[in-house]
Tab-separated table of C-alpha atoms in Angstrom:
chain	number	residue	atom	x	y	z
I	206	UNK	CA	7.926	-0.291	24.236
I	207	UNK	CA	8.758	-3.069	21.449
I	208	UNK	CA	8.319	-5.749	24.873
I	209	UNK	CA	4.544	-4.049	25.221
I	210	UNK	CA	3.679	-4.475	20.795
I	211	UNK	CA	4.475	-8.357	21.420
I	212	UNK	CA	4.869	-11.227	23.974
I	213	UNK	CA	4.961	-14.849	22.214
I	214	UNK	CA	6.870	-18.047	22.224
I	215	UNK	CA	8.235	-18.775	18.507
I	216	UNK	CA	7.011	-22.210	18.046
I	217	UNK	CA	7.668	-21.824	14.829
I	218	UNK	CA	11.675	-21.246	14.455
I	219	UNK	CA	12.651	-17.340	13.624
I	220	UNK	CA	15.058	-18.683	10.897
I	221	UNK	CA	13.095	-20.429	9.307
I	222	UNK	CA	10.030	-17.883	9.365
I	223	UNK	CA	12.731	-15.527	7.677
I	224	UNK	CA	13.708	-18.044	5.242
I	225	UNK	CA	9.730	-18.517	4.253
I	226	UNK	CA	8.759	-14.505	3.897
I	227	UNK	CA	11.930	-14.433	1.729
I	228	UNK	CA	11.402	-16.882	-0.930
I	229	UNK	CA	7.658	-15.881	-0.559
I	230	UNK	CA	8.721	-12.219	-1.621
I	231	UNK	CA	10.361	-13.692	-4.852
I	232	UNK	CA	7.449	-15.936	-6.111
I	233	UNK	CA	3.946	-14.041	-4.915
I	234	UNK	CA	2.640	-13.360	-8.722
I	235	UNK	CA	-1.130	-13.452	-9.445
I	236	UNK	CA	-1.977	-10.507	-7.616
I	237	UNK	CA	-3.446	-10.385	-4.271
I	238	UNK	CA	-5.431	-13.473	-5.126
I	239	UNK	CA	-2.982	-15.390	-6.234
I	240	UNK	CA	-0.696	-14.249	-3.142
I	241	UNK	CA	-3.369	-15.296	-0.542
I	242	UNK	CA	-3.664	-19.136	-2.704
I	243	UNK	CA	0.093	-18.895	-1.932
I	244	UNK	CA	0.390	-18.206	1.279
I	245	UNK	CA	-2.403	-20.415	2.367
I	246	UNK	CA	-1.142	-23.410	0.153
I	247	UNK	CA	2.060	-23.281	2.217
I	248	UNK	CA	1.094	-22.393	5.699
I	249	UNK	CA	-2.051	-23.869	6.169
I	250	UNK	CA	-1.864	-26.969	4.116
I	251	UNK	CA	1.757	-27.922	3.847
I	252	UNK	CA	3.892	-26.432	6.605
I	253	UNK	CA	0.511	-26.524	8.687
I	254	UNK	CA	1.837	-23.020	10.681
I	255	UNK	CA	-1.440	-22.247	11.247
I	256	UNK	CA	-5.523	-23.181	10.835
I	257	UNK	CA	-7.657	-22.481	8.399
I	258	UNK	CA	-9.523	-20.987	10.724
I	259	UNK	CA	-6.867	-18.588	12.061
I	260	UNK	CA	-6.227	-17.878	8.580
I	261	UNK	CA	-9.083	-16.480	7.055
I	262	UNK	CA	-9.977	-14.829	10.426
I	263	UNK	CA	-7.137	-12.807	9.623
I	264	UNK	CA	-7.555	-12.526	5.786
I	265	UNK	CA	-11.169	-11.398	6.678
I	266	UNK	CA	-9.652	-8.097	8.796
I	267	UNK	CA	-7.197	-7.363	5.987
I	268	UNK	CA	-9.784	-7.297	3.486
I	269	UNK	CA	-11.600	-4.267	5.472
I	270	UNK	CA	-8.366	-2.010	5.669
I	271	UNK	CA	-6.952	0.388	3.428
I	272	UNK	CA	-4.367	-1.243	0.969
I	273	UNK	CA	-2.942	-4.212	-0.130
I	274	UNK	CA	-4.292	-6.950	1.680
I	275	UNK	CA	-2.048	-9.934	0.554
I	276	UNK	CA	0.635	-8.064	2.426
I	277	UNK	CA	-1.235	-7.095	5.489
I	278	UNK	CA	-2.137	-10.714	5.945
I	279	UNK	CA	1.719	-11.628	5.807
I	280	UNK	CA	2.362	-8.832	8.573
I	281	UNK	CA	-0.637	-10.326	10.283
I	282	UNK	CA	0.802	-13.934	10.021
I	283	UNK	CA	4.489	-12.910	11.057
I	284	UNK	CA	3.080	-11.088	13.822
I	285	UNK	CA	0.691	-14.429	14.679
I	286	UNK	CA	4.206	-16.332	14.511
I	287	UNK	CA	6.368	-14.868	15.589
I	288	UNK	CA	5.427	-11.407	17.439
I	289	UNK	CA	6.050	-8.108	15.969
I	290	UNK	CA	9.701	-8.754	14.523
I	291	UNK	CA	8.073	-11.734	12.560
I	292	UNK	CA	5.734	-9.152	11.546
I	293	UNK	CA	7.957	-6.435	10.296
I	294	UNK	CA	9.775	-8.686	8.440
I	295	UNK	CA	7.082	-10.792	6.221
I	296	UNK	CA	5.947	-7.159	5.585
I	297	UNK	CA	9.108	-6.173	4.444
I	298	UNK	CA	10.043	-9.181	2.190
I	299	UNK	CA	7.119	-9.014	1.178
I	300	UNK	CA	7.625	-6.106	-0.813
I	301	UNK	CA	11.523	-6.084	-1.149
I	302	UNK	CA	12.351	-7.944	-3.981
I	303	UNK	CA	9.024	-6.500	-6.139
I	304	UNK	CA	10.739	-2.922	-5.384
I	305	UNK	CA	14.143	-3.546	-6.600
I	306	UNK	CA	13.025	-5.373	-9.922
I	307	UNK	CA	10.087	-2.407	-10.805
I	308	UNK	CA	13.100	0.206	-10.083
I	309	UNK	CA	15.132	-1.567	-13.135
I	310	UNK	CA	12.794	-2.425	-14.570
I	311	UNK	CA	11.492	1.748	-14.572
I	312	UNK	CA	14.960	2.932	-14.676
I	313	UNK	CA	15.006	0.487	-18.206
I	314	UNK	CA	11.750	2.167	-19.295
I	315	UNK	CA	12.691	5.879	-18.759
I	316	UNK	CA	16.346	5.376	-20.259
I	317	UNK	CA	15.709	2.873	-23.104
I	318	UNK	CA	12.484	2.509	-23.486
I	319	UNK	CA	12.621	-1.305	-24.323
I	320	UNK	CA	10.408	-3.727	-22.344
I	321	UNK	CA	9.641	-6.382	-25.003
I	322	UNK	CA	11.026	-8.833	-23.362
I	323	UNK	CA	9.378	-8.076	-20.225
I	324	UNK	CA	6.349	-8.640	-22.480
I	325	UNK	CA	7.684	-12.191	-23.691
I	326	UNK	CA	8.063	-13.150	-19.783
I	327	UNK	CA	4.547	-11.767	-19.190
I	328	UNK	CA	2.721	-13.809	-21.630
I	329	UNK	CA	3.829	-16.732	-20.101
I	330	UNK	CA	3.410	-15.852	-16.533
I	331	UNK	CA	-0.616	-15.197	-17.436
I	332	UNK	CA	-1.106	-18.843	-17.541
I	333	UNK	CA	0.724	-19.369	-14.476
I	334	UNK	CA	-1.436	-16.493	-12.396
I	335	UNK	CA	-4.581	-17.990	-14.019
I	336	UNK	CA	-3.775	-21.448	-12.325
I	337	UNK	CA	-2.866	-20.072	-9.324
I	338	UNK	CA	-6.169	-17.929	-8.969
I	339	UNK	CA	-8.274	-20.465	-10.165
I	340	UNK	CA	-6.730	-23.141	-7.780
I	341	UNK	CA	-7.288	-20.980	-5.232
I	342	UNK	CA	-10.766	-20.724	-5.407
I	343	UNK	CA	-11.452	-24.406	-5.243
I	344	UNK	CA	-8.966	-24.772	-2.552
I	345	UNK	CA	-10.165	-21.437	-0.090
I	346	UNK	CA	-13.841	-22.737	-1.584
I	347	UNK	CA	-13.432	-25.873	-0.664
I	348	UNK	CA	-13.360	-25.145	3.093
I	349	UNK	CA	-15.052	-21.741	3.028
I	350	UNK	CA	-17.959	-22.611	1.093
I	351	UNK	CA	-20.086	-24.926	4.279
I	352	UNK	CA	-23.838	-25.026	3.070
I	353	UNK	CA	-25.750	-23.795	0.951
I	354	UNK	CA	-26.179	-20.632	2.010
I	355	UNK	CA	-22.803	-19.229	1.823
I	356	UNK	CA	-22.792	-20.945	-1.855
I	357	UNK	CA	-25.573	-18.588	-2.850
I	358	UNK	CA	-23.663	-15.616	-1.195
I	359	UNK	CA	-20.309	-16.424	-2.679
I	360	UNK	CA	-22.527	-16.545	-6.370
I	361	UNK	CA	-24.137	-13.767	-5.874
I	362	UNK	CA	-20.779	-11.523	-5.049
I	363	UNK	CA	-19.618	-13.269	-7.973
I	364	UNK	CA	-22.840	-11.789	-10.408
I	365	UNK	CA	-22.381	-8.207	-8.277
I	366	UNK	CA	-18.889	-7.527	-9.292
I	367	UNK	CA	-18.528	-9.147	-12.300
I	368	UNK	CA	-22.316	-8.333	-14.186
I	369	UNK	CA	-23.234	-5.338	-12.220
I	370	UNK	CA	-19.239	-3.868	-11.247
I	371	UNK	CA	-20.947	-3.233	-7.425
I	372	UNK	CA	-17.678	-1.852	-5.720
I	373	UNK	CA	-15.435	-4.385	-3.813
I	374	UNK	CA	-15.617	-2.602	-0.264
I	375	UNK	CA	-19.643	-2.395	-0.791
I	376	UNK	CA	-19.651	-6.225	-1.602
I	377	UNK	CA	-17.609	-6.642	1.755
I	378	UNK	CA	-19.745	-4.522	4.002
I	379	UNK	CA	-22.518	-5.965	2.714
I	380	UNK	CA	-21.784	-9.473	3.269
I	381	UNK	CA	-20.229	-8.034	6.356
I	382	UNK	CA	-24.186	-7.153	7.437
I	383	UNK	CA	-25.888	-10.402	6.204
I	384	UNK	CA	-23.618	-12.421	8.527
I	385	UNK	CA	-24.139	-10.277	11.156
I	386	UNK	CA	-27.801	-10.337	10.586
I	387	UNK	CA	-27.913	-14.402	10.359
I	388	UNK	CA	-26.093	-14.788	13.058
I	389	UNK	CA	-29.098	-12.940	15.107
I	390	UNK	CA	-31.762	-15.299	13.128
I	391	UNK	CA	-30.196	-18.304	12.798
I	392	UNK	CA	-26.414	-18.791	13.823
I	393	UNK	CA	-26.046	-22.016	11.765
I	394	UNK	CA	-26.081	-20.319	8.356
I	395	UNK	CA	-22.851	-18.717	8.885
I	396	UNK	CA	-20.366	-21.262	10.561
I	397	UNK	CA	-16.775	-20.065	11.234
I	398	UNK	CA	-14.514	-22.078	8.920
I	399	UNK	CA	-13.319	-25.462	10.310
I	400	UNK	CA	-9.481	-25.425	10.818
I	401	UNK	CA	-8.558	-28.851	8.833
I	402	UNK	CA	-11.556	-31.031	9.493
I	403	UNK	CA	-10.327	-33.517	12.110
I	404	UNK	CA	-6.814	-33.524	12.602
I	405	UNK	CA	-5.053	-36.637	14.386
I	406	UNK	CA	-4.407	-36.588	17.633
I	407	UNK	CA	-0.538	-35.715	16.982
I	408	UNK	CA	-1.442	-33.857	14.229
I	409	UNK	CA	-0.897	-29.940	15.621
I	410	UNK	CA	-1.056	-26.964	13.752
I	411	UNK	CA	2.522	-25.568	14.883
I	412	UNK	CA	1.350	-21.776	15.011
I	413	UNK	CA	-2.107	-21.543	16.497
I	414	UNK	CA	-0.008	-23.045	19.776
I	415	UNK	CA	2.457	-20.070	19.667
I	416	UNK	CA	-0.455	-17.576	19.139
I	417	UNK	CA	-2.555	-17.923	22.104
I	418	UNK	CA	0.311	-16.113	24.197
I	419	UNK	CA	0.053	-12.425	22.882
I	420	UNK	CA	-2.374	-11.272	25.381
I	421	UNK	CA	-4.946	-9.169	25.508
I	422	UNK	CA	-5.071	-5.482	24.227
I	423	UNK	CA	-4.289	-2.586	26.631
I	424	UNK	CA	-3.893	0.910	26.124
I	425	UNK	CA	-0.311	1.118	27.172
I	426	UNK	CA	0.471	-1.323	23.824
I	427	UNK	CA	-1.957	0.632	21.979
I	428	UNK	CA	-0.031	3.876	22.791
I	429	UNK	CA	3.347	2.131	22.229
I	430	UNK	CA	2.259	1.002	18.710
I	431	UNK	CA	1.028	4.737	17.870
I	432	UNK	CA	4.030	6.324	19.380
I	433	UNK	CA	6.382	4.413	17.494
I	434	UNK	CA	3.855	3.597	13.969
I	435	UNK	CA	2.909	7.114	13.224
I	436	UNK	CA	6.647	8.356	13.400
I	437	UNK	CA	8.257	5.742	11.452
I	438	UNK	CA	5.265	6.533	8.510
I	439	UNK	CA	5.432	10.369	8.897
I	440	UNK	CA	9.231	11.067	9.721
I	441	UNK	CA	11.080	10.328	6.969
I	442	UNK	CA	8.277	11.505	4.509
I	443	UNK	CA	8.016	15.415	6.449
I	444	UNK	CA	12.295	14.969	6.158
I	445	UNK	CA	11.941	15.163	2.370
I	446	UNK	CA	9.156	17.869	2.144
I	447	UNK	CA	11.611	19.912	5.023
I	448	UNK	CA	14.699	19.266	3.192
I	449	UNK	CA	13.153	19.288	-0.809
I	450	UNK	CA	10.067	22.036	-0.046
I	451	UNK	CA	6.677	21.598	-0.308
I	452	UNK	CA	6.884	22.553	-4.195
I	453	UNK	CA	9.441	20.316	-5.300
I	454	UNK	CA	8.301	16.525	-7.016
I	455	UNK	CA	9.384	14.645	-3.854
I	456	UNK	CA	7.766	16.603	-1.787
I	457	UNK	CA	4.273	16.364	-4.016
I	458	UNK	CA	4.577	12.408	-3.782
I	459	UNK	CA	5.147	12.352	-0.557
I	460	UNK	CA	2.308	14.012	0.586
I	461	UNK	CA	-0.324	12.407	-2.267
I	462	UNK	CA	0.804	9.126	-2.203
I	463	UNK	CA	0.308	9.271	2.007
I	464	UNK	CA	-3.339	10.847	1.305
I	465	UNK	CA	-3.899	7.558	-1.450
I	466	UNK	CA	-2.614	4.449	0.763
I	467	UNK	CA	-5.815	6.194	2.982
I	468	UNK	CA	-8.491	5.292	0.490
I	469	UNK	CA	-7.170	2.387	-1.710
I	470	UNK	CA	-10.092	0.384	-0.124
I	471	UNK	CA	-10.926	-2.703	-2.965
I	472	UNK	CA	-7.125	-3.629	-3.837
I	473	UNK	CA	-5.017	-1.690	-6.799
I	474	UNK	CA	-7.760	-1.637	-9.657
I	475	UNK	CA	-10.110	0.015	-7.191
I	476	UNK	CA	-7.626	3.074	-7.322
I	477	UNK	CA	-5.854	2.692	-10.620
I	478	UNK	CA	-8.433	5.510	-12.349
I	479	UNK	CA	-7.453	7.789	-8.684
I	480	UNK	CA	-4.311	7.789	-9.064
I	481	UNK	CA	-4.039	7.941	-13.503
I	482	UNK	CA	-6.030	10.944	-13.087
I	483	UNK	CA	-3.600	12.480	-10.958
I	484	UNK	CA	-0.205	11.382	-12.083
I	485	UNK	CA	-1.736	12.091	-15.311
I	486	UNK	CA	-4.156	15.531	-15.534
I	487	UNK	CA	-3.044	17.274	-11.879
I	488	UNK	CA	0.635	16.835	-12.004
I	489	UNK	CA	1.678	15.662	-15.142
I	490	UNK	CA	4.198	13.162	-13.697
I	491	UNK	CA	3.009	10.401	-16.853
I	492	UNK	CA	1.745	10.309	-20.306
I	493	UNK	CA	-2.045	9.325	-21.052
I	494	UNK	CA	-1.353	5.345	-21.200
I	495	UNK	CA	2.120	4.927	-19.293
I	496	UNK	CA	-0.041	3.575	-16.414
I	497	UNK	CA	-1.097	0.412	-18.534
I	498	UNK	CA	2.669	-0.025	-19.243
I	499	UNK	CA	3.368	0.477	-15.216
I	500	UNK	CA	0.742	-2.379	-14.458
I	501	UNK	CA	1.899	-4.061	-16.804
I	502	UNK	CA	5.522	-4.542	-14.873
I	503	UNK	CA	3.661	-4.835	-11.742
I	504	UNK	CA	1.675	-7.627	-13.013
I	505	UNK	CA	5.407	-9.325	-14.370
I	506	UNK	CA	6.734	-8.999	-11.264
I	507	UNK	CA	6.116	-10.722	-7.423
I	508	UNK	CA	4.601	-8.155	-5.343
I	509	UNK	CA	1.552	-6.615	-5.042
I	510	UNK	CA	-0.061	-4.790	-8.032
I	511	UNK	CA	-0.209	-1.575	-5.975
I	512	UNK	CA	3.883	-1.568	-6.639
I	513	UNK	CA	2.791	0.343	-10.092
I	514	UNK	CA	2.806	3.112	-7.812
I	515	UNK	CA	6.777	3.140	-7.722
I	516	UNK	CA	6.515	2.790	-11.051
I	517	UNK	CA	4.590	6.414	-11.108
I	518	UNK	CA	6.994	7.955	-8.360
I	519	UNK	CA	10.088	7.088	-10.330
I	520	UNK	CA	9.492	8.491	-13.540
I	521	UNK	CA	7.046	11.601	-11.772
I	522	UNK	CA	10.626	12.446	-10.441
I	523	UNK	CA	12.659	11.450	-13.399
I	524	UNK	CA	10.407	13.702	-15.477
I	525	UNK	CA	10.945	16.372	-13.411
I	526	UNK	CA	14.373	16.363	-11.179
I	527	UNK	CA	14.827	19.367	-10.010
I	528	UNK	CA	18.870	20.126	-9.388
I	529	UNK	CA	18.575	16.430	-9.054
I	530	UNK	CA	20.036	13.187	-11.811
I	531	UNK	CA	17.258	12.305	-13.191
I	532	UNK	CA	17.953	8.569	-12.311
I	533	UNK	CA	19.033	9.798	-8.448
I	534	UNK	CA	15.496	11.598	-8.836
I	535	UNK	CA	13.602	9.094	-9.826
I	536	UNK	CA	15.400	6.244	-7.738
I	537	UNK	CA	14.855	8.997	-4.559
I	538	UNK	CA	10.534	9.056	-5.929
I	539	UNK	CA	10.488	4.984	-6.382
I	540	UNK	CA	11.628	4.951	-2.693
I	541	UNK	CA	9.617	7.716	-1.272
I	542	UNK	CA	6.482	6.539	-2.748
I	543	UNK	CA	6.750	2.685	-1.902
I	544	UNK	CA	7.393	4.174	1.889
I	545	UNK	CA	4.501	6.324	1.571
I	546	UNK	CA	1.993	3.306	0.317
I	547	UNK	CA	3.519	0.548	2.540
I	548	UNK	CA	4.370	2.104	5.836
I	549	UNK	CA	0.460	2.553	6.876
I	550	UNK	CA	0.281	-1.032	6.762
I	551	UNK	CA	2.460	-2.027	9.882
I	552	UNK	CA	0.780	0.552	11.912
I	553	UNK	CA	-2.836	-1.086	10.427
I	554	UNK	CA	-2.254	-4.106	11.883
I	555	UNK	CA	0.117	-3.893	14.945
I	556	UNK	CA	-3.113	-1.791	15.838
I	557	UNK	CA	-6.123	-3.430	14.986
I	558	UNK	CA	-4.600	-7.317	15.329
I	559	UNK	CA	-4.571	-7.991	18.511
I	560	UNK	CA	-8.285	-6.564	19.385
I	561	UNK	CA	-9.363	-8.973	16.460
I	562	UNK	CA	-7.804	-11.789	17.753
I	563	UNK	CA	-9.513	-11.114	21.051
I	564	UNK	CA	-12.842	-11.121	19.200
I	565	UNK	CA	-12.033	-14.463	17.692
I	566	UNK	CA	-14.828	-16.266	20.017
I	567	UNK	CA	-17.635	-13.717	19.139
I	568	UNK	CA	-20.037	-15.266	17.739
I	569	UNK	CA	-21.658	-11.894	15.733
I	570	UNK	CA	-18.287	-11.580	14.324
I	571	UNK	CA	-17.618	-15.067	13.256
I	572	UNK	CA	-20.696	-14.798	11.031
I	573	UNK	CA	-19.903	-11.696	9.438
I	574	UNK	CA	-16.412	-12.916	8.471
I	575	UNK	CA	-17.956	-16.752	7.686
I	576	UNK	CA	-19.997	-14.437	4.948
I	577	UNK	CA	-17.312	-11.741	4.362
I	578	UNK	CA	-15.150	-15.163	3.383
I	579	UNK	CA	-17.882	-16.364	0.785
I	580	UNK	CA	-18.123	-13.344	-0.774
I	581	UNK	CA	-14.224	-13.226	-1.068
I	582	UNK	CA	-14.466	-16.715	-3.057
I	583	UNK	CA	-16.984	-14.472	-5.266
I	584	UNK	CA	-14.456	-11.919	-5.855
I	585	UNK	CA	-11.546	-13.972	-6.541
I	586	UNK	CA	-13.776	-16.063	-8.811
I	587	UNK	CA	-14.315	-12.998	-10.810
I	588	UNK	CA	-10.522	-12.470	-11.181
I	589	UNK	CA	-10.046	-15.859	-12.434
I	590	UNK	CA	-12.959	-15.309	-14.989
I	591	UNK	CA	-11.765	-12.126	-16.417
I	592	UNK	CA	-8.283	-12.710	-16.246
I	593	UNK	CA	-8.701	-15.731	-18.429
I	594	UNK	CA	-10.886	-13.906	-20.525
I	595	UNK	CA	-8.552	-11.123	-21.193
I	596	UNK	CA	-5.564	-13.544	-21.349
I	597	UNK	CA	-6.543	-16.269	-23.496
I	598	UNK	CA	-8.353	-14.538	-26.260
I	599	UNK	CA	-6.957	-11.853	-28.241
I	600	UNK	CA	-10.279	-10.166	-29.235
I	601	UNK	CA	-13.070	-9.223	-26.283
I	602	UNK	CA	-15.629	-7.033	-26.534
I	603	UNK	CA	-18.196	-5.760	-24.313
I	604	UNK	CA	-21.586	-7.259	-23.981
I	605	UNK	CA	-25.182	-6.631	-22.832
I	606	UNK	CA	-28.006	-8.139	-22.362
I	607	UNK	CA	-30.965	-6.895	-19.992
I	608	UNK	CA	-29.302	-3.517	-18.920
I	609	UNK	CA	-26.299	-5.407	-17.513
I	610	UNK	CA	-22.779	-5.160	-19.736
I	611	UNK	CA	-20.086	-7.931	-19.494
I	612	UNK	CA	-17.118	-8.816	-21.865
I	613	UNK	CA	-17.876	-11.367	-24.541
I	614	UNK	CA	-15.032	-13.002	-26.080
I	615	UNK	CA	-14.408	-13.886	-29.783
I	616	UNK	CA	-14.175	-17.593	-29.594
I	617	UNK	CA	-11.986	-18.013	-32.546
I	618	UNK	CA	-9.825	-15.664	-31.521
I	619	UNK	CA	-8.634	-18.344	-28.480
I	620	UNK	CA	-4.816	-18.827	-28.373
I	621	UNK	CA	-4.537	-22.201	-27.880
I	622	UNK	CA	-1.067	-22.471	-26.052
I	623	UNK	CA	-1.410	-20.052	-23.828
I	624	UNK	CA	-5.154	-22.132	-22.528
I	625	UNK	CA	-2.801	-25.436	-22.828
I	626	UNK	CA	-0.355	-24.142	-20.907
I	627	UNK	CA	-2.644	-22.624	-18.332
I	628	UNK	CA	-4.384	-25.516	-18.076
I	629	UNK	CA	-1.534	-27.948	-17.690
I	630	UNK	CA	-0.185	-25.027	-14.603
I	631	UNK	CA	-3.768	-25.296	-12.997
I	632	UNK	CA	-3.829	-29.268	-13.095
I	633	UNK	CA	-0.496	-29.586	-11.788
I	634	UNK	CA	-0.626	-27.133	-8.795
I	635	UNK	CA	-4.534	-28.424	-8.000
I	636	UNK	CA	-4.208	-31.967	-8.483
I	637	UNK	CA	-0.719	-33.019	-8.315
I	638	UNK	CA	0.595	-29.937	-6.130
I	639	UNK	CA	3.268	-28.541	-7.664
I	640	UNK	CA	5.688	-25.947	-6.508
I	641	UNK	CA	4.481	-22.566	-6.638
I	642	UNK	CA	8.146	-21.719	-7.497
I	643	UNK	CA	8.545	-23.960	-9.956
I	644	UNK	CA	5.367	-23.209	-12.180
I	645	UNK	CA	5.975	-19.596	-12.394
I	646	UNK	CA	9.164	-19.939	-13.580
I	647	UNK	CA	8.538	-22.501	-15.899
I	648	UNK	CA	5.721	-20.436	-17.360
I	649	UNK	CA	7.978	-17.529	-17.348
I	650	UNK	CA	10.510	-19.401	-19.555
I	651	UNK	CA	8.137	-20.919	-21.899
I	652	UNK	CA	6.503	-17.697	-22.314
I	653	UNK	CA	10.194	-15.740	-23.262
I	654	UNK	CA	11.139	-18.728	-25.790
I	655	UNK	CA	7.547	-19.177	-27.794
I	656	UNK	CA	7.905	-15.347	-28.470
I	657	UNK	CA	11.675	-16.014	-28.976
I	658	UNK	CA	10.471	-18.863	-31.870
């Protein structure tokens, strides 16, 4: 069955695919903005593993699915690279090292109940996800962004979400629709993305070669992908209602975190206020405000932001044990509920991949996800904006003007070192292209020592 998921020739060499989804598990801050500049800084443009074009095809189909979308376009990748053992792996590494640091970092906040130095670390890794967000929209702009028209449509998603808060999956859809439409009226407005401009001759993009030899979609890998996806999701999650009963803590998690990685369309924020009312008002498993201090380690920590969620499932169950330790509990909830809101994923894209790729000539298609692109340089131009808003000035308040309501900072309330040192991060990763690696942790360590001082 695993020969009928994927048939390719790794072009690009197994090792060192592992190698790359493993250091990229230990330095994708920013959120999943910042994760897709990442990502595309290093395959497309440095270890040239694949196109542009291939790229933001797939970043396009992740951004329709149900949750995070940084790491379903590192399953989609893996699988591009490598098949669907490249796959499993980038999606795991992904996530691994994110999971281990939030459960110390929650086992430190239900025991001790000290985080300030997570706080020092934080404050210097905002400048560092500010330049990596904002590089990324020049860079992703840069080749998205083809005429005018897609300009206008990346501005406007930009005045949507950020002046009128239109919902992220609505912005999608309907960008989704206006390519669709032009490419109907006039197919020029909406060019697919160019894969590097002209390449040399010798100049080959290593993965795109290894790619072409998946083959189509059937219905016996179709069936293969269900018969072995939906067990691996649903297995070990009915083992701990069977074994802990439907009313015990684990159980509960099990079951609502499944029913929430089903509608956390629009990224983490878009399902922040879902799941605080819950964990909060239906089963009591935090405090009013505990989820700020839980996004608060996700934001400190690679991964993606939806990893507060293990921060929720480990102290849900360390609140409320059962026979259980309360640190076995809560160690047994973190893992549960990271299963629960990561295993969909796999099964999202082993599925729908391959039927994408296979639409990759379609011309309708190309258009909608030529627009769906621009609007996504809207979007992450919004996250740039307001997390430099929120990060760089200590007082913000909230605005309007013409019905519309926006946040307004205090000028003079500016901190001046942490713009400096964003600044100096953006100018060295955009113009003189520093290591990802190496400005996050030099922002982390300035950050820890000017609170030390």
């Amino acid at each position: 069955m695993l020969r009928a998921m994927t048939r390719t020739r790794h072009l690009v060499p197994f090792r060192e695919a592992v190698r790359y989804w493993l250091r990229l598990g230990f330095i994708n801050f920013g959120g999943p903005a910042g994760q897709i500049a990442i990502m595309h800084d290093e395959l497309v443009d440095k270890k040239r593993w694949i196109s542009n074009q291939r790229f933001l095809h797939a970043l396009n189909y992740c951004m329709l699915l149900p949750g995070p979308e940084a790491q379903q376009l590192a399953i989609y990748i893996g699988w591009l690279l490598n098949g669907a053992a490249g796959g499993i792996l980038a999606g795991i590494f992904f996530v691994l090292p994110a999971f281990f640091l939030i459960l110390a970092l929650s086992w430190i906040y239900a025991v001790h109940g000290d985080i300030s130095w997570i706080a020092a670390i934080f404050y210097g890794l905002q400048a560092a996800v500010i330049a990596i967000v904002a590089s990324a929209v020049l860079r992703v702009g840069s080749k998205a962004l083809k005429n005018v028209r897609l300009t206008v449509l990346a501005a406007a998603a930009f005045v949507a979400i950020f002046f009128f808060k239109v919902p992220f999956p609505l912005i999608i859809l309907t960008a989704a629709v206006v390519g669709a439409l032009g490419a109907r009226l006039r197919p020029s407005w909406f060019p697919a993305p160019t894969a590097h401009g002209d390449p040399e001759p010798d100049d080959v993009i290593v993965g795109d070669a290894a790619v072409g030899s998946h083959g189509p979609p059937t219905a016996r890998r179709t069936a293969a992908v269900l018969v072995i996806g939906l067990p691996v999701w649903w297995v070990p999650l009915l083992a701990v209602i069977a074994i802990r009963g439907s009313a015990d803590t684990l159980s509960k998690e099990a079951l609502f975190f499944s029913q929430a990685a089903l509608v956390t369309f629009g990224g983490a924020y878009a399902v922040l206020a879902y799941i605080d009312q819950a964990a909060v008002h239906t089963f009591g498993w935090l405090d009013p405000g505990q989820m700020v201090t839980g996004l608060g380690l996700a934001e400190s920590t690679p991964g993606p932001l939806i990893m507060v969620t293990e921060f929720v499932g480990f102290l849900g169950a360390y609140r409320f044990p059962g026979e259980l330790d309360p640190v076995v509990a809560g160690a047994a909830g973190a893992a549960v509920t990271v299963w629960a809101t990561f295993a969909p994923c796999f099964l999202w894209i082993f599925l729908g991949a391959p039927f994408i790729e296979r639409l990759r000539g379609n011309e309708v298609l190309n258009s909608s996800l030529s627009a769906i692109t621009a609007a996504v340089v809207g979007v992450i131009l919004n996250l740039a904006v307001t997390f430099a808003i929120f990060a760089l000035f200590g007082s913000v308040r909230s605005a309007s003007a013409g019905g519309v309501t926006f946040p307004l900072p205090d000028l003079g309330s500016l901190d001046v070192f942490a713009t400096f040192v964003a600044m100096l991060a953006f100018f060295g990763l955009w113009r003189w292209r520093w290591n990802v690696l190496w400005v996050v942790l030099g922002c982390a360590a300035i950050g820890l020592a000017y609170r030390a001082i």
